[in-house]
Amino acid sequence: MSSVSWLLHSRKEEYPPKTSEVLYGVSLAVKKVGEDIVIEGKARTLNDIIRLKRLAEEILSEMIRGYGDKRVSSASSRYR
């Protein structure tokens, strides 16, 4: 029985610790709370701030287009 435990222990390999590197330190959350839109963002560096700004602008533009489409469709239905 001791030979089996020796075999199991001999298979155990030590792997070097995995290192990680933060590529983009950007966090962005857009939430709808009741009637309000809440935007929360975090950035680490100037480049991350620029990325965060670009992401926020894209999301807000998309949301504005969505609201614009709803306004046009509801206004046009009143005149039918």
Short mmCIF file of N, CA and C in Angstrom, two decimals:
data_model
loop_
_atom_site.label_atom_id
_atom_site.label_comp_id
_atom_site.label_asym_id
_atom_site.label_seq_id
_atom_site.Cartn_x
_atom_site.Cartn_y
_atom_site.Cartn_z
N MET A 1 0.81 -1.18 0.00
CA MET A 1 0.00 0.00 0.00
C MET A 1 0.87 1.26 0.00
N SER A 2 1.99 1.20 0.63
CA SER A 2 2.85 2.38 0.66
C SER A 2 3.41 2.69 -0.73
N SER A 3 3.59 1.68 -1.59
CA SER A 3 4.10 1.94 -2.93
C SER A 3 3.08 2.72 -3.76
N VAL A 4 1.78 2.48 -3.54
CA VAL A 4 0.74 3.20 -4.27
C VAL A 4 0.77 4.67 -3.87
N SER A 5 0.88 4.95 -2.58
CA SER A 5 0.91 6.34 -2.16
C SER A 5 2.16 7.03 -2.70
N TRP A 6 3.24 6.30 -2.83
CA TRP A 6 4.45 6.88 -3.40
C TRP A 6 4.21 7.25 -4.85
N LEU A 7 3.51 6.40 -5.61
CA LEU A 7 3.20 6.69 -7.01
C LEU A 7 2.33 7.93 -7.14
N LEU A 8 1.34 8.05 -6.28
CA LEU A 8 0.46 9.20 -6.36
C LEU A 8 1.22 10.49 -6.05
N HIS A 9 2.10 10.43 -5.06
CA HIS A 9 2.85 11.62 -4.71
C HIS A 9 3.88 11.97 -5.78
N SER A 10 4.41 10.97 -6.46
CA SER A 10 5.42 11.25 -7.47
C SER A 10 4.82 11.94 -8.70
N ARG A 11 3.53 11.77 -8.93
CA ARG A 11 2.89 12.40 -10.08
C ARG A 11 2.63 13.89 -9.86
N LYS A 12 2.63 14.28 -8.65
CA LYS A 12 2.34 15.68 -8.35
C LYS A 12 3.47 16.55 -8.87
N GLU A 13 3.13 17.45 -9.77
CA GLU A 13 4.14 18.34 -10.34
C GLU A 13 3.93 19.74 -9.78
N GLU A 14 5.03 20.40 -9.57
CA GLU A 14 4.97 21.78 -9.11
C GLU A 14 4.94 22.69 -10.34
N TYR A 15 3.90 23.50 -10.44
CA TYR A 15 3.79 24.45 -11.54
C TYR A 15 4.23 25.82 -11.04
N PRO A 16 4.90 26.56 -11.90
CA PRO A 16 5.30 27.91 -11.49
C PRO A 16 4.04 28.75 -11.25
N PRO A 17 4.11 29.66 -10.29
CA PRO A 17 2.91 30.48 -10.03
C PRO A 17 2.54 31.30 -11.26
N LYS A 18 1.26 31.37 -11.50
CA LYS A 18 0.78 32.14 -12.65
C LYS A 18 0.80 33.62 -12.30
N THR A 19 1.35 34.39 -13.19
CA THR A 19 1.34 35.83 -12.99
C THR A 19 0.31 36.44 -13.91
N SER A 20 -0.29 37.50 -13.48
CA SER A 20 -1.27 38.17 -14.32
C SER A 20 -0.90 39.64 -14.43
N GLU A 21 -1.34 40.21 -15.52
CA GLU A 21 -1.05 41.61 -15.78
C GLU A 21 -2.36 42.28 -16.19
N VAL A 22 -2.67 43.38 -15.56
CA VAL A 22 -3.88 44.12 -15.91
C VAL A 22 -3.64 44.82 -17.23
N LEU A 23 -4.41 44.45 -18.24
CA LEU A 23 -4.25 45.06 -19.55
C LEU A 23 -5.06 46.35 -19.66
N TYR A 24 -6.30 46.30 -19.17
CA TYR A 24 -7.16 47.48 -19.18
C TYR A 24 -7.75 47.62 -17.78
N GLY A 25 -7.46 48.71 -17.13
CA GLY A 25 -8.01 48.95 -15.80
C GLY A 25 -9.28 49.77 -15.89
N VAL A 26 -10.26 49.28 -16.64
CA VAL A 26 -11.48 50.03 -16.89
C VAL A 26 -12.67 49.22 -16.38
N SER A 27 -13.54 49.90 -15.66
CA SER A 27 -14.78 49.27 -15.21
C SER A 27 -15.91 50.26 -15.48
N LEU A 28 -16.98 49.78 -16.09
CA LEU A 28 -18.10 50.64 -16.43
C LEU A 28 -19.40 49.89 -16.18
N ALA A 29 -20.30 50.50 -15.42
CA ALA A 29 -21.61 49.90 -15.17
C ALA A 29 -22.68 50.94 -15.48
N VAL A 30 -23.66 50.54 -16.26
CA VAL A 30 -24.81 51.40 -16.57
C VAL A 30 -26.04 50.67 -16.05
N LYS A 31 -26.73 51.32 -15.11
CA LYS A 31 -27.89 50.70 -14.47
C LYS A 31 -29.11 51.59 -14.61
N LYS A 32 -30.26 50.95 -14.69
CA LYS A 32 -31.51 51.70 -14.66
C LYS A 32 -32.12 51.48 -13.28
N VAL A 33 -32.26 52.57 -12.54
CA VAL A 33 -32.81 52.52 -11.19
C VAL A 33 -34.09 53.36 -11.22
N GLY A 34 -35.21 52.68 -11.30
CA GLY A 34 -36.48 53.39 -11.44
C GLY A 34 -36.50 54.13 -12.76
N GLU A 35 -36.66 55.43 -12.71
CA GLU A 35 -36.67 56.27 -13.92
C GLU A 35 -35.28 56.78 -14.26
N ASP A 36 -34.30 56.56 -13.38
CA ASP A 36 -32.96 57.12 -13.54
C ASP A 36 -32.00 56.15 -14.22
N ILE A 37 -31.05 56.70 -14.95
CA ILE A 37 -29.93 55.94 -15.50
C ILE A 37 -28.71 56.31 -14.65
N VAL A 38 -28.07 55.31 -14.05
CA VAL A 38 -26.90 55.52 -13.19
C VAL A 38 -25.69 54.95 -13.90
N ILE A 39 -24.65 55.77 -14.03
CA ILE A 39 -23.42 55.35 -14.70
C ILE A 39 -22.29 55.41 -13.68
N GLU A 40 -21.60 54.28 -13.52
CA GLU A 40 -20.46 54.21 -12.61
C GLU A 40 -19.25 53.74 -13.39
N GLY A 41 -18.14 54.43 -13.24
CA GLY A 41 -16.94 54.05 -13.98
C GLY A 41 -15.69 54.20 -13.14
N LYS A 42 -14.70 53.37 -13.45
CA LYS A 42 -13.39 53.44 -12.80
C LYS A 42 -12.32 53.28 -13.87
N ALA A 43 -11.22 54.00 -13.69
CA ALA A 43 -10.09 53.88 -14.60
C ALA A 43 -8.81 54.08 -13.81
N ARG A 44 -7.71 53.49 -14.28
CA ARG A 44 -6.44 53.56 -13.56
C ARG A 44 -5.46 54.56 -14.15
N THR A 45 -5.34 54.56 -15.44
CA THR A 45 -4.33 55.40 -16.09
C THR A 45 -5.01 56.35 -17.07
N LEU A 46 -4.24 57.26 -17.63
CA LEU A 46 -4.79 58.18 -18.62
C LEU A 46 -5.36 57.42 -19.81
N ASN A 47 -4.65 56.42 -20.30
CA ASN A 47 -5.16 55.62 -21.42
C ASN A 47 -6.47 54.92 -21.05
N ASP A 48 -6.56 54.44 -19.80
CA ASP A 48 -7.78 53.81 -19.34
C ASP A 48 -8.93 54.81 -19.26
N ILE A 49 -8.62 56.04 -18.84
CA ILE A 49 -9.64 57.09 -18.78
C ILE A 49 -10.18 57.37 -20.18
N ILE A 50 -9.29 57.42 -21.15
CA ILE A 50 -9.70 57.66 -22.54
C ILE A 50 -10.59 56.52 -23.04
N ARG A 51 -10.22 55.27 -22.71
CA ARG A 51 -11.04 54.11 -23.09
C ARG A 51 -12.41 54.18 -22.41
N LEU A 52 -12.40 54.53 -21.13
CA LEU A 52 -13.66 54.63 -20.38
C LEU A 52 -14.57 55.69 -20.99
N LYS A 53 -14.01 56.81 -21.36
CA LYS A 53 -14.78 57.89 -22.00
C LYS A 53 -15.39 57.40 -23.31
N ARG A 54 -14.59 56.70 -24.11
CA ARG A 54 -15.08 56.20 -25.40
C ARG A 54 -16.21 55.19 -25.19
N LEU A 55 -16.04 54.27 -24.24
CA LEU A 55 -17.08 53.28 -23.96
C LEU A 55 -18.37 53.96 -23.49
N ALA A 56 -18.23 54.90 -22.56
CA ALA A 56 -19.40 55.60 -22.03
C ALA A 56 -20.12 56.36 -23.14
N GLU A 57 -19.37 57.04 -24.01
CA GLU A 57 -19.99 57.77 -25.11
C GLU A 57 -20.74 56.84 -26.05
N GLU A 58 -20.15 55.69 -26.37
CA GLU A 58 -20.81 54.74 -27.26
C GLU A 58 -22.11 54.22 -26.65
N ILE A 59 -22.06 53.88 -25.37
CA ILE A 59 -23.24 53.34 -24.71
C ILE A 59 -24.33 54.40 -24.61
N LEU A 60 -23.95 55.61 -24.21
CA LEU A 60 -24.94 56.69 -24.09
C LEU A 60 -25.54 57.04 -25.45
N SER A 61 -24.73 57.07 -26.49
CA SER A 61 -25.25 57.35 -27.83
C SER A 61 -26.26 56.29 -28.25
N GLU A 62 -25.97 55.04 -27.97
CA GLU A 62 -26.88 53.95 -28.30
C GLU A 62 -28.19 54.09 -27.52
N MET A 63 -28.08 54.45 -26.24
CA MET A 63 -29.28 54.63 -25.42
C MET A 63 -30.12 55.80 -25.94
N ILE A 64 -29.47 56.89 -26.31
CA ILE A 64 -30.18 58.06 -26.83
C ILE A 64 -30.90 57.71 -28.13
N ARG A 65 -30.23 56.94 -29.01
CA ARG A 65 -30.90 56.50 -30.25
C ARG A 65 -32.13 55.67 -29.91
N GLY A 66 -32.03 54.81 -28.90
CA GLY A 66 -33.17 53.99 -28.49
C GLY A 66 -34.33 54.83 -27.99
N TYR A 67 -34.02 55.85 -27.20
CA TYR A 67 -35.07 56.77 -26.73
C TYR A 67 -35.66 57.56 -27.90
N GLY A 68 -34.81 57.97 -28.84
CA GLY A 68 -35.29 58.71 -30.01
C GLY A 68 -36.24 57.88 -30.84
N ASP A 69 -35.93 56.59 -31.02
CA ASP A 69 -36.80 55.69 -31.78
C ASP A 69 -38.16 55.55 -31.09
N LYS A 70 -38.16 55.46 -29.77
CA LYS A 70 -39.42 55.33 -29.03
C LYS A 70 -40.25 56.60 -29.17
N ARG A 71 -39.60 57.76 -29.12
CA ARG A 71 -40.31 59.03 -29.25
C ARG A 71 -40.96 59.17 -30.61
N VAL A 72 -40.21 58.81 -31.65
CA VAL A 72 -40.73 58.93 -33.02
C VAL A 72 -41.90 57.98 -33.22
N SER A 73 -41.78 56.74 -32.75
CA SER A 73 -42.85 55.78 -32.97
C SER A 73 -44.09 56.15 -32.17
N SER A 74 -43.94 56.67 -30.95
CA SER A 74 -45.12 57.04 -30.17
C SER A 74 -45.76 58.30 -30.72
N ALA A 75 -44.96 59.23 -31.23
CA ALA A 75 -45.50 60.46 -31.82
C ALA A 75 -46.22 60.14 -33.13
N SER A 76 -45.67 59.27 -33.93
CA SER A 76 -46.29 58.95 -35.21
C SER A 76 -47.60 58.18 -35.02
N SER A 77 -47.68 57.39 -33.95
CA SER A 77 -48.91 56.62 -33.73
C SER A 77 -50.07 57.55 -33.33
N ARG A 78 -49.75 58.71 -32.75
CA ARG A 78 -50.81 59.65 -32.36
C ARG A 78 -51.49 60.27 -33.57
N TYR A 79 -50.74 60.39 -34.66
CA TYR A 79 -51.27 61.06 -35.84
C TYR A 79 -51.90 60.12 -36.85
N ARG A 80 -52.05 58.89 -36.52
CA ARG A 80 -52.64 57.91 -37.46
C ARG A 80 -54.12 57.88 -37.37
#
